[in-house]
Coordinates of C-alpha atoms in Angstrom, one line a residue:
Chain A
M28 CA 97.2 82.4 69.5
S29 CA 97.6 79.0 71.1
S30 CA 97.4 80.7 74.5
I31 CA 93.9 82.1 73.6
T32 CA 92.6 78.7 72.5
D33 CA 94.1 77.1 75.6
L34 CA 92.3 79.7 77.7
I35 CA 88.9 79.0 76.0
R36 CA 89.5 75.2 76.3
K37 CA 90.3 75.6 80.0
E38 CA 87.1 77.6 80.6
I39 CA 85.0 75.0 78.7
E40 CA 86.6 72.2 80.8
N41 CA 85.8 74.1 84.0
L42 CA 82.3 75.0 82.9
S43 CA 79.5 73.2 84.9
T44 CA 77.1 71.4 82.7
D45 CA 74.5 70.6 85.4
A46 CA 71.0 72.0 85.2
T47 CA 70.8 75.2 87.2
R48 CA 68.1 76.3 89.6
T49 CA 67.5 79.9 90.2
N50 CA 64.8 81.8 92.0
V51 CA 63.2 84.6 90.0
G52 CA 60.8 87.5 90.4
T53 CA 59.6 90.5 88.4
I54 CA 60.0 94.2 89.0
A55 CA 56.7 95.6 90.3
T56 CA 57.9 99.2 91.0
L57 CA 61.1 101.1 90.3
A58 CA 61.9 104.4 91.9
D59 CA 64.9 106.3 93.2
G60 CA 67.4 103.5 92.8
V61 CA 65.1 101.0 94.6
A62 CA 63.2 98.1 92.9
R63 CA 60.3 96.4 94.6
V64 CA 60.4 92.8 93.2
E65 CA 57.5 90.4 93.3
G66 CA 58.6 86.8 93.6
L67 CA 62.2 85.9 94.7
S68 CA 60.6 83.8 97.4
K69 CA 63.9 82.1 98.3
V70 CA 66.1 85.3 98.4
M71 CA 68.4 85.8 101.4
Y72 CA 68.9 89.1 103.3
N73 CA 71.8 91.1 101.7
E74 CA 72.0 88.6 98.8
M75 CA 73.0 90.0 95.4
V76 CA 70.2 90.0 92.9
E77 CA 70.8 90.1 89.1
F78 CA 68.8 92.3 86.8
P79 CA 68.9 92.6 83.0
N80 CA 71.7 94.6 81.4
N81 CA 74.2 93.5 84.1
V82 CA 72.6 95.6 86.8
L83 CA 73.1 94.3 90.3
G84 CA 71.0 94.9 93.4
I85 CA 71.0 93.9 97.0
A86 CA 67.9 92.5 98.8
L87 CA 67.4 94.7 101.8
N88 CA 63.8 94.4 102.6
L89 CA 62.3 90.9 102.8
E90 CA 58.5 91.3 103.0
E91 CA 55.7 88.7 102.8
D92 CA 54.8 89.4 99.2
S93 CA 57.8 91.3 97.7
V94 CA 61.4 92.1 98.1
G95 CA 62.9 95.6 98.2
C96 CA 66.2 95.7 96.3
V97 CA 68.6 98.7 96.2
L98 CA 70.2 98.9 92.8
L99 CA 73.9 99.4 92.2
G100 CA 74.1 100.2 88.6
E101 CA 72.5 102.3 85.9
T102 CA 68.8 102.1 86.9
S103 CA 67.6 103.8 83.7
L104 CA 68.3 100.5 81.9
L105 CA 65.6 98.7 83.9
K106 CA 61.8 98.8 83.6
E107 CA 58.8 97.4 85.4
G108 CA 58.2 93.8 84.5
D109 CA 61.9 92.9 84.0
E110 CA 63.1 89.7 85.5
A111 CA 65.3 89.6 88.6
R112 CA 67.1 86.5 89.7
T113 CA 69.0 85.4 92.8
T114 CA 72.7 84.7 92.6
G115 CA 73.2 82.9 95.9
K116 CA 76.1 85.2 96.7
L117 CA 76.6 88.1 99.2
L118 CA 78.0 91.3 97.8
S119 CA 81.8 91.0 97.8
V120 CA 84.7 93.4 97.0
P121 CA 88.2 92.7 95.9
V122 CA 90.8 93.0 98.7
G123 CA 94.6 92.9 99.0
K124 CA 97.7 94.9 98.3
G125 CA 96.7 95.1 94.6
L126 CA 94.2 97.8 95.7
L127 CA 97.0 100.2 97.0
G128 CA 97.4 103.2 94.8
R129 CA 94.0 102.7 93.2
V130 CA 90.7 104.5 93.2
V131 CA 87.6 102.2 93.2
D132 CA 83.9 102.6 93.5
A133 CA 81.6 101.2 96.2
V134 CA 81.7 97.7 94.8
G135 CA 85.5 97.7 94.2
R136 CA 85.5 98.4 90.5
P137 CA 88.4 100.6 89.3
I138 CA 87.5 104.1 88.3
D139 CA 91.0 105.5 87.8
E140 CA 91.6 104.2 84.3
K141 CA 94.6 102.2 85.5
G142 CA 93.4 98.9 84.3
P143 CA 91.9 95.9 86.2
I144 CA 92.6 95.4 89.9
D145 CA 95.3 92.9 90.6
S146 CA 93.5 90.8 93.2
D147 CA 92.1 87.3 93.3
I148 CA 90.7 87.5 96.8
T149 CA 87.3 88.9 97.6
Y150 CA 85.7 89.7 101.0
P151 CA 81.9 90.2 101.7
V152 CA 81.1 93.8 102.5
E153 CA 79.1 92.9 105.5
R154 CA 81.0 90.8 108.1
I155 CA 80.7 90.2 111.8
A156 CA 83.1 92.3 113.9
P157 CA 85.9 90.4 115.9
G158 CA 84.7 89.3 119.3
I159 CA 86.3 90.0 122.7
I160 CA 88.7 87.0 122.7
P161 CA 90.7 87.8 119.6
R162 CA 91.1 91.4 120.6
K163 CA 93.9 93.1 122.5
S164 CA 94.1 96.5 124.2
V165 CA 95.4 99.5 122.1
T166 CA 99.0 100.3 123.0
Q167 CA 100.9 101.0 119.8
P168 CA 100.7 104.6 118.7
L169 CA 99.4 105.8 115.3
Q170 CA 101.0 109.2 114.8
T171 CA 99.0 111.8 112.9
G172 CA 101.9 114.2 112.6
I173 CA 99.7 117.0 114.0
M174 CA 101.2 118.3 117.2
A175 CA 97.9 119.3 118.8
V176 CA 96.5 115.8 118.3
D177 CA 99.6 113.6 119.0
S178 CA 100.4 115.5 122.2
M179 CA 96.9 115.9 123.8
I180 CA 94.7 113.4 122.0
P181 CA 97.0 110.5 121.1
I182 CA 95.5 107.8 118.8
G183 CA 96.5 104.1 118.9
R184 CA 96.5 101.4 116.3
G185 CA 93.0 99.7 116.5
Q186 CA 91.3 102.8 118.0
R187 CA 88.2 104.5 116.6
E188 CA 88.7 108.3 116.9
L189 CA 85.9 110.5 115.7
I190 CA 86.8 113.8 113.9
I191 CA 83.8 116.1 114.4
G192 CA 83.1 119.7 113.6
D193 CA 81.1 122.1 111.5
R194 CA 81.6 122.5 107.8
S195 CA 85.0 124.0 106.7
T196 CA 86.8 123.5 110.0
G197 CA 89.5 121.2 108.7
K198 CA 88.1 117.8 109.4
T199 CA 89.2 116.2 106.1
T200 CA 92.6 118.0 106.4
I201 CA 93.3 116.2 109.7
A202 CA 92.5 112.8 108.1
I203 CA 94.6 113.6 105.0
D204 CA 97.5 114.7 107.2
T205 CA 97.3 111.5 109.1
I206 CA 97.5 109.5 105.9
I207 CA 100.4 111.5 104.6
N208 CA 102.2 111.0 107.9
Q209 CA 101.7 107.2 107.6
A210 CA 103.2 107.2 104.2
K211 CA 106.2 109.3 105.5
I212 CA 106.7 106.8 108.4
N213 CA 106.3 103.8 106.1
K214 CA 109.0 105.2 103.7
K215 CA 111.4 105.9 106.6
G216 CA 110.8 102.5 108.1
K217 CA 111.4 100.8 104.8
E218 CA 114.6 102.7 104.3
S219 CA 115.8 101.8 107.8
G220 CA 115.6 98.1 106.9
D221 CA 114.1 97.3 110.3
A222 CA 112.7 93.8 110.2
N223 CA 110.2 94.6 112.9
F224 CA 108.8 97.7 111.2
R225 CA 105.1 97.6 110.7
P226 CA 103.8 99.9 107.9
V227 CA 100.3 101.3 108.1
Y228 CA 98.2 101.0 104.9
C229 CA 95.4 103.5 104.4
I230 CA 91.9 103.5 103.0
Y231 CA 90.1 106.7 102.4
V232 CA 86.3 106.3 101.9
A233 CA 84.7 109.4 100.3
V234 CA 80.9 109.3 100.9
G235 CA 78.6 111.9 99.3
Q236 CA 81.4 114.3 98.5
K237 CA 81.8 116.5 95.4
N238 CA 83.9 114.8 92.7
S239 CA 86.1 117.9 92.7
N240 CA 86.9 117.4 96.4
V241 CA 87.8 113.7 95.8
A242 CA 90.0 114.7 92.8
R243 CA 91.8 117.3 95.0
T244 CA 92.4 114.7 97.7
I245 CA 93.8 112.3 95.2
K246 CA 96.1 115.1 93.9
V247 CA 97.4 115.8 97.4
F248 CA 98.2 112.1 97.9
E249 CA 100.0 111.9 94.6
E250 CA 102.0 115.1 95.2
T251 CA 103.1 114.0 98.7
G252 CA 103.9 110.5 97.5
A253 CA 101.4 108.9 99.8
M254 CA 99.3 107.3 97.0
E255 CA 101.3 104.1 96.9
Y256 CA 100.0 103.3 100.4
V257 CA 96.4 104.4 99.9
T258 CA 93.2 103.0 98.5
I259 CA 90.4 105.4 97.8
V260 CA 86.8 104.2 97.8
S261 CA 84.7 106.8 96.2
A262 CA 80.9 107.1 96.3
P263 CA 80.4 110.8 95.4
A264 CA 77.2 112.9 95.8
A265 CA 76.3 112.2 92.2
D266 CA 76.3 108.4 92.9
N267 CA 73.0 106.7 93.9
P268 CA 72.3 106.3 97.6
A269 CA 72.9 102.6 97.5
N270 CA 76.5 103.1 96.5
Q271 CA 76.9 105.7 99.2
Y272 CA 75.4 103.3 101.8
L273 CA 77.7 100.5 100.7
A274 CA 81.0 102.4 100.3
P275 CA 82.1 102.4 104.0
Y276 CA 81.4 98.7 104.4
A277 CA 83.4 98.0 101.2
G278 CA 86.3 100.1 102.5
C279 CA 86.1 98.3 105.8
A280 CA 86.3 94.9 104.1
M281 CA 89.5 96.1 102.3
G282 CA 90.9 97.2 105.7
E283 CA 90.0 94.0 107.4
W284 CA 92.1 92.0 104.9
F285 CA 95.2 93.9 106.2
M286 CA 94.1 93.4 109.8
E287 CA 93.4 89.7 109.4
N288 CA 96.7 89.1 107.7
G289 CA 98.8 90.5 110.5
M290 CA 99.2 94.0 109.1
D291 CA 98.1 97.5 110.3
A292 CA 95.6 99.6 108.4
L293 CA 93.9 103.0 108.8
I294 CA 90.5 103.8 107.4
V295 CA 89.0 107.2 107.1
Y296 CA 85.2 107.5 106.6
D297 CA 84.6 110.9 105.1
D298 CA 81.8 111.4 106.2
L299 CA 79.3 109.3 108.2
S300 CA 76.7 112.1 108.4
K301 CA 76.2 111.8 104.6
H302 CA 76.3 108.0 105.0
A303 CA 73.4 108.3 107.4
V304 CA 71.5 110.6 105.0
A305 CA 71.9 108.1 102.2
Y306 CA 70.6 105.3 104.4
R307 CA 67.7 107.4 105.4
Q308 CA 66.9 108.0 101.8
I309 CA 66.9 104.3 101.0
S310 CA 64.9 103.4 104.1
L311 CA 62.2 106.0 103.3
I312 CA 61.9 104.6 99.8
L313 CA 61.7 101.1 101.2
K314 CA 58.8 102.4 103.4
R315 CA 60.6 101.4 106.6
P316 CA 59.1 103.2 109.7
S317 CA 61.0 106.4 110.4
G318 CA 61.9 107.8 113.8
R319 CA 63.8 110.8 115.0
E320 CA 64.8 113.3 112.2
A321 CA 63.2 110.7 109.8
Y322 CA 66.1 108.3 110.3
P323 CA 65.1 104.6 110.5
G324 CA 65.2 102.9 113.9
D325 CA 68.4 101.0 113.0
V326 CA 70.6 104.0 112.2
F327 CA 72.7 103.4 115.4
Y328 CA 73.3 99.8 114.2
L329 CA 74.3 101.1 110.8
H330 CA 77.3 102.8 112.3
S331 CA 78.0 100.5 115.3
R332 CA 78.3 97.4 113.1
L333 CA 80.7 99.3 110.9
L334 CA 83.0 100.8 113.5
E335 CA 83.1 97.7 115.7
R336 CA 84.9 96.0 112.8
S337 CA 88.0 98.2 113.6
A338 CA 90.0 96.4 116.2
R339 CA 93.5 95.5 117.5
L340 CA 93.9 91.7 117.3
N341 CA 96.1 89.8 119.7
E342 CA 99.2 87.8 118.8
D343 CA 97.2 84.5 118.4
N344 CA 95.2 86.2 115.7
G345 CA 98.0 87.7 113.7
N346 CA 98.5 91.0 115.8
G347 CA 97.0 93.1 113.0
S348 CA 94.9 96.2 113.5
L349 CA 92.4 98.4 111.8
T350 CA 92.2 102.0 113.1
A351 CA 89.1 104.0 112.1
L352 CA 88.8 107.8 111.8
P353 CA 85.2 108.5 111.1
I354 CA 84.2 112.1 110.3
I355 CA 80.9 113.7 111.3
E356 CA 79.7 117.1 110.3
T357 CA 77.8 119.1 112.9
Q358 CA 75.3 121.9 112.4
M359 CA 76.2 125.2 114.2
G360 CA 78.6 123.3 116.5
D361 CA 75.8 121.2 118.0
V362 CA 77.3 118.0 119.2
S363 CA 74.0 116.9 120.7
G364 CA 72.4 116.0 117.3
Y365 CA 71.1 112.5 116.7
I366 CA 73.9 111.2 114.4
P367 CA 76.8 113.0 116.3
T368 CA 75.8 111.6 119.7
N369 CA 75.4 108.1 118.2
V370 CA 78.9 108.1 116.7
I371 CA 80.4 109.8 119.8
S372 CA 79.1 106.9 121.9
I373 CA 80.4 104.3 119.6
T374 CA 84.0 105.7 119.2
D375 CA 86.9 105.7 121.6
G376 CA 87.1 109.5 121.7
Q377 CA 86.7 112.5 119.5
I378 CA 88.7 115.4 118.0
F379 CA 86.3 118.4 118.1
L380 CA 87.0 121.2 115.7
E381 CA 85.7 124.7 116.5
T382 CA 84.6 127.2 113.9
D383 CA 85.6 130.2 116.2
L384 CA 89.2 128.9 116.6
F385 CA 89.4 128.2 112.9
N386 CA 88.3 131.8 112.1
K387 CA 90.8 133.2 114.7
G388 CA 93.6 131.5 112.7
I389 CA 94.2 128.7 115.2
R390 CA 94.6 125.8 112.8
P391 CA 94.1 122.9 113.4
A392 CA 91.1 124.3 115.3
V393 CA 91.1 121.5 118.0
S394 CA 89.0 122.3 121.0
V395 CA 91.0 121.1 124.0
G396 CA 88.0 120.9 126.3
L397 CA 85.7 118.9 124.1
S398 CA 88.3 116.6 122.5
V399 CA 89.4 113.3 124.2
S400 CA 91.1 110.1 123.5
R401 CA 89.9 107.2 125.7
V402 CA 93.1 105.3 125.0
G403 CA 95.2 108.2 126.4
S404 CA 98.9 108.1 126.9
A405 CA 99.0 104.3 126.4
A406 CA 99.2 105.2 122.7
Q407 CA 102.3 107.4 123.0
I408 CA 106.0 106.6 122.9
K409 CA 107.7 107.1 126.3
A410 CA 109.7 110.1 125.3
Y411 CA 106.6 112.0 124.0
K412 CA 104.6 111.0 127.1
K413 CA 107.3 112.5 129.3
V414 CA 107.2 115.9 127.6
S415 CA 103.5 116.3 126.7
G416 CA 101.9 115.0 129.9
K417 CA 101.1 118.4 131.3
V418 CA 100.3 120.2 128.1
K419 CA 96.5 119.6 128.0
L420 CA 96.2 120.8 131.6
E421 CA 98.3 123.9 130.9
L422 CA 96.3 124.7 127.8
A423 CA 92.9 124.2 129.6
Q424 CA 94.1 126.4 132.5
F425 CA 95.2 129.0 130.0
R426 CA 91.8 129.1 128.3
E427 CA 90.1 129.5 131.6
L428 CA 92.5 132.2 132.9
A429 CA 92.4 134.0 129.5
A430 CA 88.7 134.4 129.9
F431 CA 89.0 135.9 133.4
S432 CA 92.0 138.0 132.8
Q433 CA 90.0 140.1 130.3
F434 CA 88.5 141.9 133.3
E435 CA 91.7 142.1 135.4
S436 CA 94.3 144.8 134.9
D437 CA 96.7 143.7 137.6
L438 CA 97.7 140.0 137.5
D439 CA 100.0 138.1 139.9
A440 CA 103.2 136.7 138.6
A441 CA 102.0 133.0 138.6
T442 CA 98.9 133.8 136.6
K443 CA 100.9 135.9 134.2
A444 CA 103.4 133.0 133.7
R445 CA 100.6 130.6 133.0
L446 CA 99.1 133.0 130.5
D447 CA 102.4 133.5 128.8
R448 CA 103.1 129.7 128.6
G449 CA 99.6 129.0 127.3
A450 CA 99.8 131.7 124.6
R451 CA 103.1 130.2 123.5
I452 CA 101.6 126.6 123.4
V453 CA 98.7 127.9 121.3
E454 CA 101.1 129.4 118.8
L455 CA 103.2 126.2 118.9
F456 CA 100.3 124.0 117.9
K457 CA 99.5 126.1 114.8
Q458 CA 100.4 123.9 111.8
S459 CA 99.9 124.3 108.1
A460 CA 97.9 121.7 106.2
F461 CA 99.5 118.7 104.6
N462 CA 102.7 119.2 106.6
P463 CA 102.8 116.5 109.2
V464 CA 105.7 116.5 111.7
S465 CA 107.6 113.4 112.8
V466 CA 107.2 112.3 116.4
E467 CA 110.9 112.8 117.3
I468 CA 110.8 116.4 116.1
Q469 CA 107.5 116.9 118.0
T470 CA 109.1 115.5 121.1
A471 CA 112.1 117.8 120.8
V472 CA 109.9 120.9 120.3
M473 CA 107.7 120.0 123.2
W474 CA 110.9 119.5 125.3
A475 CA 112.1 122.9 124.3
V476 CA 108.8 124.4 125.5
Q477 CA 108.9 122.6 128.8
N478 CA 112.5 123.8 129.3
D479 CA 111.7 127.5 128.7
F480 CA 113.5 127.8 125.3
F481 CA 110.6 129.8 123.9
D482 CA 110.1 132.0 126.9
S483 CA 112.3 134.8 125.6
I484 CA 110.6 134.8 122.2
E485 CA 107.7 137.1 121.5
V486 CA 104.4 135.3 121.1
S487 CA 103.9 136.7 117.7
N488 CA 107.2 135.2 116.6
I489 CA 106.6 131.8 118.1
A490 CA 105.2 130.2 114.9
S491 CA 108.2 131.3 112.7
S492 CA 110.6 130.2 115.5
V493 CA 109.0 126.7 115.7
N494 CA 109.3 126.3 112.0
S495 CA 113.0 127.3 112.1
L496 CA 113.5 124.9 115.0
K497 CA 111.8 122.0 113.1
E498 CA 114.0 122.7 110.1
Y499 CA 117.2 122.9 112.3
L500 CA 116.3 119.6 114.0
S501 CA 115.7 117.8 110.7
T502 CA 118.9 119.1 109.0
Q503 CA 121.6 119.9 111.7
G504 CA 120.7 118.8 115.2
T505 CA 119.6 115.4 114.1
E506 CA 121.6 113.2 116.6
A507 CA 119.2 113.6 119.6
C508 CA 116.1 113.1 117.3
E509 CA 117.6 109.9 115.8
E510 CA 118.1 108.5 119.3
I511 CA 114.5 109.3 120.2
Y512 CA 113.3 107.7 116.9
K513 CA 115.3 104.5 117.6
S514 CA 114.8 104.0 121.3
G515 CA 111.4 105.8 121.8
K516 CA 112.8 107.0 125.1
L517 CA 114.3 110.3 126.4
E518 CA 117.3 109.3 128.4
K519 CA 119.5 111.8 130.3
E520 CA 122.2 111.7 127.6
T521 CA 119.7 112.3 124.9
E522 CA 118.4 115.3 126.9
E523 CA 121.9 116.7 127.1
K524 CA 122.4 116.3 123.3
L525 CA 119.0 117.9 122.8
R526 CA 119.9 120.8 125.1
S527 CA 123.1 121.5 123.3
A528 CA 121.4 121.3 119.9
L529 CA 118.7 123.8 121.1
E530 CA 121.3 126.2 122.4
D531 CA 123.1 126.1 119.0
W532 CA 119.7 126.8 117.4
K533 CA 119.1 129.6 119.9
R534 CA 122.4 131.2 119.0
T535 CA 121.4 131.2 115.3
Q536 CA 118.2 133.1 116.2
S537 CA 119.8 136.0 118.0
Chain B
M30 CA 50.3 101.2 105.4
L31 CA 47.6 99.9 107.7
K32 CA 44.9 100.0 105.0
E33 CA 47.3 98.0 102.7
A34 CA 47.8 95.4 105.4
K35 CA 44.0 95.1 106.0
S36 CA 43.4 94.7 102.2
S37 CA 46.0 92.0 102.1
K38 CA 44.5 90.2 105.0
I39 CA 41.0 90.2 103.4
A40 CA 42.5 89.0 100.0
K41 CA 44.3 86.1 101.8
G42 CA 41.0 85.1 103.4
L43 CA 39.3 85.1 100.0
V44 CA 42.1 82.9 98.6
V45 CA 41.5 80.3 101.3
L46 CA 37.8 80.3 100.4
S47 CA 38.8 79.7 96.7
L48 CA 40.8 76.5 97.3
N49 CA 39.6 72.9 97.1
E50 CA 40.9 70.0 99.3
E51 CA 44.0 69.5 97.1
G52 CA 45.0 73.1 97.5
R53 CA 44.0 74.0 93.9
V54 CA 42.0 77.0 92.9
E55 CA 38.4 76.1 92.2
P56 CA 37.0 78.3 89.3
E57 CA 33.4 77.9 90.7
K58 CA 34.4 79.1 94.1
V59 CA 36.2 82.1 92.6
N60 CA 33.1 83.0 90.5
H61 CA 31.0 82.8 93.6
I62 CA 33.3 85.1 95.6
L63 CA 33.3 87.6 92.7
T64 CA 29.5 87.6 92.4
E65 CA 29.1 88.1 96.1
L66 CA 31.6 91.0 96.1
K67 CA 29.7 92.6 93.2
K68 CA 26.5 92.4 95.2
E69 CA 28.0 94.1 98.3
P70 CA 31.1 96.0 97.2
A71 CA 33.7 96.4 99.9
R72 CA 35.0 99.9 100.8
R73 CA 38.4 99.2 99.3
A74 CA 37.3 96.8 96.6
L75 CA 40.0 97.7 94.1
P76 CA 43.1 97.0 96.2
I77 CA 41.5 93.9 97.6
L78 CA 40.7 92.5 94.2
R79 CA 44.2 93.4 92.9
K80 CA 45.8 91.6 95.8
F81 CA 43.4 88.7 95.3
L82 CA 44.5 88.4 91.7
T83 CA 48.2 88.4 92.7
L84 CA 47.7 85.7 95.3
I85 CA 45.5 83.5 93.1
K86 CA 48.2 83.7 90.4
R87 CA 50.8 82.8 92.9
Q88 CA 48.7 79.8 94.1
I89 CA 48.1 78.6 90.6
N90 CA 51.9 78.8 89.9
T91 CA 52.6 76.4 92.6
Y92 CA 51.1 73.5 90.6
E93 CA 51.1 74.8 87.1
G94 CA 54.4 75.5 85.4
S95 CA 55.8 76.0 81.9
L96 CA 58.3 73.9 80.1
E97 CA 60.2 75.6 77.3
K98 CA 61.8 73.6 74.6
F99 CA 63.2 74.1 71.1
D100 CA 59.9 72.7 69.7
S101 CA 56.5 72.5 71.3
N102 CA 55.9 68.8 70.6
A103 CA 55.4 66.7 73.7
D104 CA 57.6 63.7 73.9
S105 CA 58.7 61.1 76.4
S106 CA 61.3 63.4 77.9
S107 CA 58.6 66.0 78.7
N108 CA 56.6 63.4 80.5
L109 CA 59.7 62.2 82.4
I110 CA 60.5 65.8 83.5
S111 CA 56.8 66.3 84.6
D112 CA 56.8 63.0 86.6
K113 CA 60.2 63.8 88.3
I114 CA 59.2 67.3 89.3
S115 CA 55.8 66.1 90.6
L116 CA 57.6 63.5 92.7
A117 CA 60.1 66.1 94.0
R118 CA 57.4 68.6 95.0
G119 CA 55.0 66.0 96.4
K120 CA 52.1 67.0 94.3
K121 CA 51.0 66.8 90.7
I122 CA 52.5 69.5 88.6
N123 CA 51.0 70.4 85.2
L124 CA 53.5 71.6 82.7
L125 CA 52.5 73.7 79.7
I126 CA 54.9 73.0 76.9
Q127 CA 56.1 76.1 75.0
E128 CA 58.3 76.6 72.0
N129 CA 61.5 78.6 72.6
Q130 CA 63.9 78.3 69.7
P131 CA 66.7 80.5 71.1
L132 CA 67.4 77.7 73.6
I133 CA 69.0 75.7 70.7
A134 CA 68.7 72.4 72.7
G135 CA 67.7 71.4 76.3
F136 CA 64.9 72.9 78.4
R137 CA 63.9 75.7 80.7
M138 CA 61.2 75.0 83.2
R139 CA 59.5 77.5 85.5
I140 CA 57.3 76.6 88.5
G141 CA 56.4 79.4 90.8
D142 CA 59.5 81.5 91.4
D143 CA 61.9 78.6 90.6
V144 CA 63.5 78.3 87.2
Y145 CA 65.3 75.1 86.2
E146 CA 67.4 75.4 83.1
D147 CA 69.7 73.1 81.2
S148 CA 70.1 74.4 77.7
I149 CA 72.8 75.2 75.2
A150 CA 71.8 78.9 75.4
S151 CA 72.4 79.0 79.1
R152 CA 75.7 77.2 78.8
I153 CA 76.9 79.7 76.2
A154 CA 75.7 82.6 78.5
R155 CA 77.7 81.1 81.4
L156 CA 80.8 80.7 79.2
K157 CA 80.4 84.3 78.1
K158 CA 80.2 85.5 81.7
S159 CA 83.2 83.5 82.8
L160 CA 85.3 84.9 79.9
T161 CA 84.4 88.6 80.6

C-alpha cells in the first residue's frame, strides 16, 4: 500500500507545474487513415501529433494551409472538427534486449499478450544512416545454413543482400532458415564459453502479410527454439497503410540499438514490395504527385534511407553490425520492374529464386546466374573458401552444357565429367526447409564433392547420401568438423582426418 | 490541383485588400469586396469565397484570442495576461473571456493555433498520462 502512495507522491513531485504551450489544429478531412488538419502552424516534419481518444498521427505533408497526418490508431474514433495537437516529439519505439522473444506492432507496442516490454530506452524510427568514417568493410561471415547460399553467394555481417523472386518460390523460407541458423550458432557459441563469441540477434519485420503467415512464422521460431533471439515487428495486411509504412523503420531502429552497442544484428524486411505499395497508398491520399506505376517520386529514397542504415561499424565505433535481408516479390520473374530495380541497385547483391527451378524440385530454387554477392569470398571462413571456390563456375558451366547436350548424343569424356559433377552439385544443394546446416559440416560435404567421394553414387541417390553424410559427421566423424569450427581453417592434418572419416562413412554405405 | 492553387492565390489577394495599416481586418473593406464580387461573379466564386473565409478567420485569430477561466468575470489577472501576451507578440491582442468550469482553477488561452494552459484540469490530465 505504502509503495503505491510513494509512487503517486513521486509522480506528483516530478510533475511540471509550468504553463504549457501547444500548437493546435482541427481535422478538416478524414479518409483512409489520413487526416488533413488545418492549423498546426508550428508542426515539424515527422512530428507525432496527438488526436482525441489517444490516437496518434505523424505529420508527413506540410502544406501552406494544412498538414497531412497519417493516423496510427483506430481512425473510426475520430471525426471532422476534432482537435489535433503537436507533441514536440518524433515517433520513437522501445529498443534493447527486452524486445527479444517478443512480437510488437509498428510502434513497438506488444501484441503477444506477454505483458509490457521491459525496456526504458527508445530510439526514433527515422534516423540518419552512419556515414563513411564510422564504417568498415564487410569481412565477417553471416552463415545462412543454406549450402547453395553460403557456398556461392556468401553474406557478411553488415551486408544488405536482397532475396528476390516470384510468389511461392521460398523467399521467406530462406530468411527464416537464416534466423534459425543464427539461433543455432548463438546457442553453440554460448555453450562453448568463448569470450570472443559474438551472437547475432534477429529482427523479422512482416509487412502486409496475412496474419496466418505471421502466426506460422512465430510457430516455426518457437518450435526451433530461435524465438529467444528474435523480435517480430508485425504490420499485417489488415493494418492501416501508415503502420505498414512505419514497420520497417521501427524494426531498423531496434536493430540499430544492437549495432550501436557493439553487437551484431540481422534484420529481415518481408517484404519491401508491399511496403512500397503502402507508401504509394499514403502518397496518393496525401495528393502527392505520382510518377511511374503511380509511385511517388521519392520511392527510391523510401528504401535507400532504410537500407543505408544497415552497416558494419569500425572498432572506434563499437564494431557492431546490422545485416539486412530485404525481400522483394517480382511479377512473372521480371526483375526489371520499378521497385525490384531500385532495391537491386541499393543492396550489395541478390539471391534470385526461380519459379521453374522450384517447380522442378530444386529447392532452394537459387538461380546461379542471376544471384550475386558483392562482398564475395571476403565473407567466408578460409576452410569454406578453399572448398567452394570453384562451385559457382562448375554449376554455371553445367547449366550451359546441359542446355547444349540435349541435342548431342555423343559427348566427349571431359564434357560428360562436367555434366556428371554438375548434376551431383545440383542434388547436393537441395535442402529441406527449416533445416540449416552448420558451416563445418557444409565444408566437409563440399570437400567430399571436390575429392570425388560422390562420383560413384547414382545422381538419384545423392540427396539421401548427403543427408546420411551430414548425420554421420554430426554424430560420429566429429573430430575434423570440430577442428574446422575452432580454427576456421582446413589444414593438411584436418584433411587427413576428414578423409578417414569419409572413408568410414563410405564403407557404411556399401 | 492547379485550379485549387489559383483560387487560393485570388483569395490571398482579397485578404490583402481587406486589411488596414495595423494588419487588422477592416469590415467595410470586406463588405466592399463582397459587393463587387456579387456584381461580377468570378468563374470559381465558391472555392474562392471559402478560401477567403478561412484566411480571414486565420487573420482575425492572430490578434483576437480567447481566455477561458472558471468564471467569466474579468479581473486584474485577466488584464495582466492580456498585457503580457500583447507585449510578447508585439501587437495588441484582444482576449474574449469565456467561462469553462471543468478547468477547476487556472486558465486556458488560445491565440491563433497556439494554446497556453495552466489549469488544475490540465495538471490532472498530465498526472493521469504519466501514471498510465
